[in-house]
Amino acid sequence: MDPRMLWNANRLIALALAFLLQPVVSFAAWKEVGNQDGIHIYERWIELPDYGRIRERKGEMLLKSTPALALMTLRDPARNRSWMDQVQQCYVLGKPQQDSWYAYTSFSLPWPFENREMVTLSRLKYVDDRTAIIEINSARYPGLPSTGFKRVEGYNAVWRIEDKGNNQVLLSLTTRSYVPSEFPRIVHDPVIRNVLLRNLLRLKLILSI
């Protein structure tokens, strides 16, 4: 057999095996759990091989704004205190590349929750000429001194900023945590929903033109 044909055949077999052996991920349909002033809050269950069944949340709104204003606000961690609930500090730790940055955030939370801190790595990517996403993942940052706050791990979020034209921007935030909550869902879920809604209501005021 021609070596090139053999190489192509092996490559096709490898691709087929990779497709067949990839982890099975199950996504339930989104369910709306909140709606206020044009902001919609959704939840769904997803099934991941390494983590089991976890909750995914999404907040979405169509607002009168510009993609440039949304990106300027969401790329600057120092602005987070103006719209994020219970934030004590939020600042950039470092920028490994032009469109990626490490950030530190500390939260002062009411009882029965403990104060938390989080280190994240954010990456800005452009899907096309009208859509940008910012992917945020919890991360480790060397040399960061201990504060005594409990560190948030296993956090993932994605901002999606879509230019709809005529100063209309479709903005969504999707979040998930790979670490199970310390509290029963009957306690935890309503708190998280309300925080997400309040955050997006404040952000809408800031971004609206």
PDB file of C-alpha atoms in Angstrom:
ATOM      1  CA  MET A   1       0.000   0.000   0.000  1.00  0.00           C
ATOM      2  CA  ASP A   2       1.124   3.530  -0.773  1.00  0.00           C
ATOM      3  CA  PRO A   3       2.561   5.005   2.487  1.00  0.00           C
ATOM      4  CA  ARG A   4       0.476   8.133   1.990  1.00  0.00           C
ATOM      5  CA  MET A   5      -2.713   6.089   1.702  1.00  0.00           C
ATOM      6  CA  LEU A   6      -1.742   4.126   4.819  1.00  0.00           C
ATOM      7  CA  TRP A   7      -1.097   7.357   6.742  1.00  0.00           C
ATOM      8  CA  ASN A   8      -4.467   8.784   5.654  1.00  0.00           C
ATOM      9  CA  ALA A   9      -6.261   5.560   6.626  1.00  0.00           C
ATOM     10  CA  ASN A  10      -4.634   5.538  10.065  1.00  0.00           C
ATOM     11  CA  ARG A  11      -5.520   9.189  10.538  1.00  0.00           C
ATOM     12  CA  LEU A  12      -9.173   8.555   9.699  1.00  0.00           C
ATOM     13  CA  ILE A  13      -9.276   5.615  12.124  1.00  0.00           C
ATOM     14  CA  ALA A  14      -7.726   7.747  14.865  1.00  0.00           C
ATOM     15  CA  LEU A  15     -10.247  10.539  14.283  1.00  0.00           C
ATOM     16  CA  ALA A  16     -13.136   8.071  14.330  1.00  0.00           C
ATOM     17  CA  LEU A  17     -11.923   6.530  17.583  1.00  0.00           C
ATOM     18  CA  ALA A  18     -11.471   9.962  19.149  1.00  0.00           C
ATOM     19  CA  PHE A  19     -15.052  10.842  18.231  1.00  0.00           C
ATOM     20  CA  LEU A  20     -16.471   7.553  19.561  1.00  0.00           C
ATOM     21  CA  LEU A  21     -14.489   7.653  22.811  1.00  0.00           C
ATOM     22  CA  GLN A  22     -15.073  11.302  23.695  1.00  0.00           C
ATOM     23  CA  PRO A  23     -16.895  11.870  27.014  1.00  0.00           C
ATOM     24  CA  VAL A  24     -20.674  11.960  26.832  1.00  0.00           C
ATOM     25  CA  VAL A  25     -22.091  15.291  27.984  1.00  0.00           C
ATOM     26  CA  SER A  26     -25.810  15.677  28.651  1.00  0.00           C
ATOM     27  CA  PHE A  27     -27.570  19.063  28.643  1.00  0.00           C
ATOM     28  CA  ALA A  28     -31.127  19.536  29.868  1.00  0.00           C
ATOM     29  CA  ALA A  29     -33.329  22.286  28.424  1.00  0.00           C
ATOM     30  CA  TRP A  30     -33.055  25.756  29.926  1.00  0.00           C
ATOM     31  CA  LYS A  31     -35.845  26.632  32.385  1.00  0.00           C
ATOM     32  CA  GLU A  32     -36.689  30.256  33.160  1.00  0.00           C
ATOM     33  CA  VAL A  33     -36.637  30.879  36.928  1.00  0.00           C
ATOM     34  CA  GLY A  34     -36.709  34.683  37.046  1.00  0.00           C
ATOM     35  CA  ASN A  35     -37.612  37.701  34.926  1.00  0.00           C
ATOM     36  CA  GLN A  36     -37.399  41.381  35.818  1.00  0.00           C
ATOM     37  CA  ASP A  37     -36.981  44.556  33.732  1.00  0.00           C
ATOM     38  CA  GLY A  38     -36.101  42.585  30.628  1.00  0.00           C
ATOM     39  CA  ILE A  39     -33.550  40.389  32.383  1.00  0.00           C
ATOM     40  CA  HIS A  40     -34.186  36.663  32.122  1.00  0.00           C
ATOM     41  CA  ILE A  41     -32.655  34.113  34.498  1.00  0.00           C
ATOM     42  CA  TYR A  42     -32.415  30.477  33.400  1.00  0.00           C
ATOM     43  CA  GLU A  43     -31.196  27.236  34.934  1.00  0.00           C
ATOM     44  CA  ARG A  44     -30.546  23.735  33.683  1.00  0.00           C
ATOM     45  CA  TRP A  45     -28.831  20.536  34.733  1.00  0.00           C
ATOM     46  CA  ILE A  46     -25.830  19.253  32.832  1.00  0.00           C
ATOM     47  CA  GLU A  47     -24.172  15.867  33.170  1.00  0.00           C
ATOM     48  CA  LEU A  48     -20.378  15.773  32.924  1.00  0.00           C
ATOM     49  CA  PRO A  49     -18.318  12.556  33.073  1.00  0.00           C
ATOM     50  CA  ASP A  50     -15.831  13.783  35.670  1.00  0.00           C
ATOM     51  CA  TYR A  51     -18.250  15.766  37.826  1.00  0.00           C
ATOM     52  CA  GLY A  52     -21.677  14.176  37.544  1.00  0.00           C
ATOM     53  CA  ARG A  53     -24.814  16.320  37.574  1.00  0.00           C
ATOM     54  CA  ILE A  54     -24.214  20.027  38.110  1.00  0.00           C
ATOM     55  CA  ARG A  55     -26.302  23.177  37.825  1.00  0.00           C
ATOM     56  CA  GLU A  56     -25.714  25.726  35.083  1.00  0.00           C
ATOM     57  CA  ARG A  57     -27.179  29.223  35.275  1.00  0.00           C
ATOM     58  CA  LYS A  58     -27.643  31.958  32.701  1.00  0.00           C
ATOM     59  CA  GLY A  59     -28.704  35.580  32.822  1.00  0.00           C
ATOM     60  CA  GLU A  60     -29.599  37.292  29.558  1.00  0.00           C
ATOM     61  CA  MET A  61     -30.748  40.756  28.526  1.00  0.00           C
ATOM     62  CA  LEU A  62     -31.147  42.872  25.417  1.00  0.00           C
ATOM     63  CA  LEU A  63     -30.116  46.425  26.199  1.00  0.00           C
ATOM     64  CA  LYS A  64     -29.558  49.753  24.519  1.00  0.00           C
ATOM     65  CA  SER A  65     -25.791  49.985  24.574  1.00  0.00           C
ATOM     66  CA  THR A  66     -22.686  49.390  22.501  1.00  0.00           C
ATOM     67  CA  PRO A  67     -20.317  46.394  22.408  1.00  0.00           C
ATOM     68  CA  ALA A  68     -17.409  48.763  23.108  1.00  0.00           C
ATOM     69  CA  LEU A  69     -18.995  49.980  26.354  1.00  0.00           C
ATOM     70  CA  ALA A  70     -19.833  46.439  27.444  1.00  0.00           C
ATOM     71  CA  LEU A  71     -16.311  45.206  26.731  1.00  0.00           C
ATOM     72  CA  MET A  72     -14.680  48.191  28.435  1.00  0.00           C
ATOM     73  CA  THR A  73     -16.721  47.514  31.575  1.00  0.00           C
ATOM     74  CA  LEU A  74     -16.366  43.734  31.684  1.00  0.00           C
ATOM     75  CA  ARG A  75     -12.629  43.774  30.916  1.00  0.00           C
ATOM     76  CA  ASP A  76     -11.873  46.002  33.904  1.00  0.00           C
ATOM     77  CA  PRO A  77     -12.075  44.103  37.235  1.00  0.00           C
ATOM     78  CA  ALA A  78     -11.879  47.398  39.158  1.00  0.00           C
ATOM     79  CA  ARG A  79     -15.353  48.247  37.815  1.00  0.00           C
ATOM     80  CA  ASN A  80     -16.866  45.053  39.226  1.00  0.00           C
ATOM     81  CA  ARG A  81     -17.516  46.665  42.600  1.00  0.00           C
ATOM     82  CA  SER A  82     -20.006  49.016  40.925  1.00  0.00           C
ATOM     83  CA  TRP A  83     -22.335  46.187  39.934  1.00  0.00           C
ATOM     84  CA  MET A  84     -21.325  42.933  41.693  1.00  0.00           C
ATOM     85  CA  ASP A  85     -23.005  42.128  44.999  1.00  0.00           C
ATOM     86  CA  GLN A  86     -20.976  41.886  48.237  1.00  0.00           C
ATOM     87  CA  VAL A  87     -17.596  42.568  46.581  1.00  0.00           C
ATOM     88  CA  GLN A  88     -14.934  43.977  48.910  1.00  0.00           C
ATOM     89  CA  GLN A  89     -11.956  44.077  46.556  1.00  0.00           C
ATOM     90  CA  CYS A  90     -11.427  43.330  42.883  1.00  0.00           C
ATOM     91  CA  TYR A  91      -8.264  44.069  40.937  1.00  0.00           C
ATOM     92  CA  VAL A  92      -5.935  42.774  38.224  1.00  0.00           C
ATOM     93  CA  LEU A  93      -3.093  40.524  39.356  1.00  0.00           C
ATOM     94  CA  GLY A  94      -1.341  40.223  36.012  1.00  0.00           C
ATOM     95  CA  LYS A  95      -1.816  40.122  32.237  1.00  0.00           C
ATOM     96  CA  PRO A  96      -0.069  37.184  30.545  1.00  0.00           C
ATOM     97  CA  GLN A  97      -1.343  38.400  27.165  1.00  0.00           C
ATOM     98  CA  GLN A  98      -3.149  41.428  25.750  1.00  0.00           C
ATOM     99  CA  ASP A  99      -6.560  39.737  25.847  1.00  0.00           C
ATOM    100  CA  SER A 100      -6.159  37.700  29.045  1.00  0.00           C
ATOM    101  CA  TRP A 101      -5.847  38.736  32.678  1.00  0.00           C
ATOM    102  CA  TYR A 102      -5.687  37.323  36.192  1.00  0.00           C
ATOM    103  CA  ALA A 103      -7.955  38.976  38.755  1.00  0.00           C
ATOM    104  CA  TYR A 104      -8.455  38.760  42.496  1.00  0.00           C
ATOM    105  CA  THR A 105     -11.914  39.204  44.047  1.00  0.00           C
ATOM    106  CA  SER A 106     -12.974  39.021  47.701  1.00  0.00           C
ATOM    107  CA  PHE A 107     -16.582  38.796  48.865  1.00  0.00           C
ATOM    108  CA  SER A 108     -18.131  39.778  52.202  1.00  0.00           C
ATOM    109  CA  LEU A 109     -21.108  37.428  52.476  1.00  0.00           C
ATOM    110  CA  PRO A 110     -23.986  37.412  54.960  1.00  0.00           C
ATOM    111  CA  TRP A 111     -24.655  34.582  57.402  1.00  0.00           C
ATOM    112  CA  PRO A 112     -24.793  31.605  56.992  1.00  0.00           C
ATOM    113  CA  PHE A 113     -22.244  31.967  54.171  1.00  0.00           C
ATOM    114  CA  GLU A 114     -18.552  32.553  54.867  1.00  0.00           C
ATOM    115  CA  ASN A 115     -16.464  35.280  53.282  1.00  0.00           C
ATOM    116  CA  ARG A 116     -14.874  34.095  50.064  1.00  0.00           C
ATOM    117  CA  GLU A 117     -12.074  35.006  47.700  1.00  0.00           C
ATOM    118  CA  MET A 118     -11.521  34.017  44.105  1.00  0.00           C
ATOM    119  CA  VAL A 119      -8.648  34.133  41.633  1.00  0.00           C
ATOM    120  CA  THR A 120      -9.714  33.953  38.007  1.00  0.00           C
ATOM    121  CA  LEU A 121      -8.122  33.875  34.589  1.00  0.00           C
ATOM    122  CA  SER A 122     -10.207  35.634  31.920  1.00  0.00           C
ATOM    123  CA  ARG A 123      -9.723  35.335  28.168  1.00  0.00           C
ATOM    124  CA  LEU A 124     -11.341  37.551  25.539  1.00  0.00           C
ATOM    125  CA  LYS A 125     -12.121  35.918  22.186  1.00  0.00           C
ATOM    126  CA  TYR A 126     -13.952  37.134  19.096  1.00  0.00           C
ATOM    127  CA  VAL A 127     -16.378  34.644  17.548  1.00  0.00           C
ATOM    128  CA  ASP A 128     -17.016  36.892  14.545  1.00  0.00           C
ATOM    129  CA  ASP A 129     -17.194  40.596  13.748  1.00  0.00           C
ATOM    130  CA  ARG A 130     -20.345  40.992  15.847  1.00  0.00           C
ATOM    131  CA  THR A 131     -19.793  38.630  18.769  1.00  0.00           C
ATOM    132  CA  ALA A 132     -17.215  38.501  21.546  1.00  0.00           C
ATOM    133  CA  ILE A 133     -16.949  36.162  24.513  1.00  0.00           C
ATOM    134  CA  ILE A 134     -15.041  36.429  27.776  1.00  0.00           C
ATOM    135  CA  GLU A 135     -14.333  33.048  29.348  1.00  0.00           C
ATOM    136  CA  ILE A 136     -13.565  33.117  33.077  1.00  0.00           C
ATOM    137  CA  ASN A 137     -12.108  30.218  35.055  1.00  0.00           C
ATOM    138  CA  SER A 138     -10.948  29.943  38.636  1.00  0.00           C
ATOM    139  CA  ALA A 139      -7.160  29.731  38.679  1.00  0.00           C
ATOM    140  CA  ARG A 140      -4.065  29.751  40.850  1.00  0.00           C
ATOM    141  CA  TYR A 141      -1.674  32.669  40.970  1.00  0.00           C
ATOM    142  CA  PRO A 142       1.812  32.184  42.436  1.00  0.00           C
ATOM    143  CA  GLY A 143       2.931  34.398  45.272  1.00  0.00           C
ATOM    144  CA  LEU A 144      -0.531  35.522  46.348  1.00  0.00           C
ATOM    145  CA  PRO A 145      -0.506  35.987  50.140  1.00  0.00           C
ATOM    146  CA  SER A 146      -3.025  34.139  52.281  1.00  0.00           C
ATOM    147  CA  THR A 147      -5.974  36.212  53.505  1.00  0.00           C
ATOM    148  CA  GLY A 148      -7.761  33.587  55.563  1.00  0.00           C
ATOM    149  CA  PHE A 149     -10.794  33.728  53.272  1.00  0.00           C
ATOM    150  CA  LYS A 150     -12.076  30.491  51.810  1.00  0.00           C
ATOM    151  CA  ARG A 151     -10.966  30.194  48.173  1.00  0.00           C
ATOM    152  CA  VAL A 152     -13.582  29.575  45.476  1.00  0.00           C
ATOM    153  CA  GLU A 153     -12.481  26.726  43.213  1.00  0.00           C
ATOM    154  CA  GLY A 154     -14.025  25.024  40.200  1.00  0.00           C
ATOM    155  CA  TYR A 155     -15.770  28.140  38.867  1.00  0.00           C
ATOM    156  CA  ASN A 156     -16.473  28.766  35.186  1.00  0.00           C
ATOM    157  CA  ALA A 157     -18.338  31.636  33.538  1.00  0.00           C
ATOM    158  CA  VAL A 158     -18.786  32.944  30.008  1.00  0.00           C
ATOM    159  CA  TRP A 159     -19.887  36.415  28.990  1.00  0.00           C
ATOM    160  CA  ARG A 160     -21.317  36.678  25.483  1.00  0.00           C
ATOM    161  CA  ILE A 161     -21.582  40.148  23.940  1.00  0.00           C
ATOM    162  CA  GLU A 162     -23.454  40.232  20.641  1.00  0.00           C
ATOM    163  CA  ASP A 163     -23.945  43.367  18.558  1.00  0.00           C
ATOM    164  CA  LYS A 164     -27.528  43.400  17.252  1.00  0.00           C
ATOM    165  CA  GLY A 165     -27.138  46.738  15.481  1.00  0.00           C
ATOM    166  CA  ASN A 166     -28.866  50.079  16.115  1.00  0.00           C
ATOM    167  CA  ASN A 167     -27.268  50.333  19.587  1.00  0.00           C
ATOM    168  CA  GLN A 168     -28.773  47.017  20.662  1.00  0.00           C
ATOM    169  CA  VAL A 169     -26.566  44.520  22.514  1.00  0.00           C
ATOM    170  CA  LEU A 170     -27.565  41.021  23.556  1.00  0.00           C
ATOM    171  CA  LEU A 171     -25.600  40.289  26.714  1.00  0.00           C
ATOM    172  CA  SER A 172     -25.560  36.966  28.528  1.00  0.00           C
ATOM    173  CA  LEU A 173     -23.647  35.447  31.418  1.00  0.00           C
ATOM    174  CA  THR A 174     -23.521  31.663  31.848  1.00  0.00           C
ATOM    175  CA  THR A 175     -22.016  30.220  35.030  1.00  0.00           C
ATOM    176  CA  ARG A 176     -21.325  26.820  36.529  1.00  0.00           C
ATOM    177  CA  SER A 177     -19.497  25.460  39.550  1.00  0.00           C
ATOM    178  CA  TYR A 178     -17.773  22.085  39.561  1.00  0.00           C
ATOM    179  CA  VAL A 179     -17.649  22.047  43.363  1.00  0.00           C
ATOM    180  CA  PRO A 180     -20.852  21.011  45.188  1.00  0.00           C
ATOM    181  CA  SER A 181     -22.474  23.591  47.439  1.00  0.00           C
ATOM    182  CA  GLU A 182     -21.975  23.279  51.192  1.00  0.00           C
ATOM    183  CA  PHE A 183     -25.654  24.123  51.712  1.00  0.00           C
ATOM    184  CA  PRO A 184     -28.875  22.372  50.651  1.00  0.00           C
ATOM    185  CA  ARG A 185     -30.206  23.584  47.306  1.00  0.00           C
ATOM    186  CA  ILE A 186     -33.400  24.820  48.975  1.00  0.00           C
ATOM    187  CA  VAL A 187     -31.156  27.372  50.746  1.00  0.00           C
ATOM    188  CA  HIS A 188     -28.452  27.885  48.132  1.00  0.00           C
ATOM    189  CA  ASP A 189     -30.407  28.204  44.876  1.00  0.00           C
ATOM    190  CA  PRO A 190     -32.710  31.150  45.756  1.00  0.00           C
ATOM    191  CA  VAL A 191     -29.732  33.142  47.058  1.00  0.00           C
ATOM    192  CA  ILE A 192     -27.698  32.584  43.890  1.00  0.00           C
ATOM    193  CA  ARG A 193     -30.661  33.457  41.649  1.00  0.00           C
ATOM    194  CA  ASN A 194     -31.307  36.700  43.505  1.00  0.00           C
ATOM    195  CA  VAL A 195     -27.643  37.699  43.463  1.00  0.00           C
ATOM    196  CA  LEU A 196     -27.398  37.056  39.722  1.00  0.00           C
ATOM    197  CA  LEU A 197     -30.536  39.097  39.060  1.00  0.00           C
ATOM    198  CA  ARG A 198     -29.417  42.017  41.264  1.00  0.00           C
ATOM    199  CA  ASN A 199     -25.985  42.045  39.621  1.00  0.00           C
ATOM    200  CA  LEU A 200     -27.434  42.174  36.130  1.00  0.00           C
ATOM    201  CA  LEU A 201     -29.941  44.883  37.087  1.00  0.00           C
ATOM    202  CA  ARG A 202     -27.075  47.090  38.284  1.00  0.00           C
ATOM    203  CA  LEU A 203     -24.970  46.248  35.247  1.00  0.00           C
ATOM    204  CA  LYS A 204     -27.868  47.159  32.956  1.00  0.00           C
ATOM    205  CA  LEU A 205     -28.024  50.648  34.503  1.00  0.00           C
ATOM    206  CA  ILE A 206     -24.297  51.116  33.935  1.00  0.00           C
ATOM    207  CA  LEU A 207     -24.297  49.898  30.333  1.00  0.00           C
ATOM    208  CA  SER A 208     -27.509  51.503  29.113  1.00  0.00           C
ATOM    209  CA  ILE A 209     -27.148  54.595  26.927  1.00  0.00           C
TER     210      ILE A 209
END
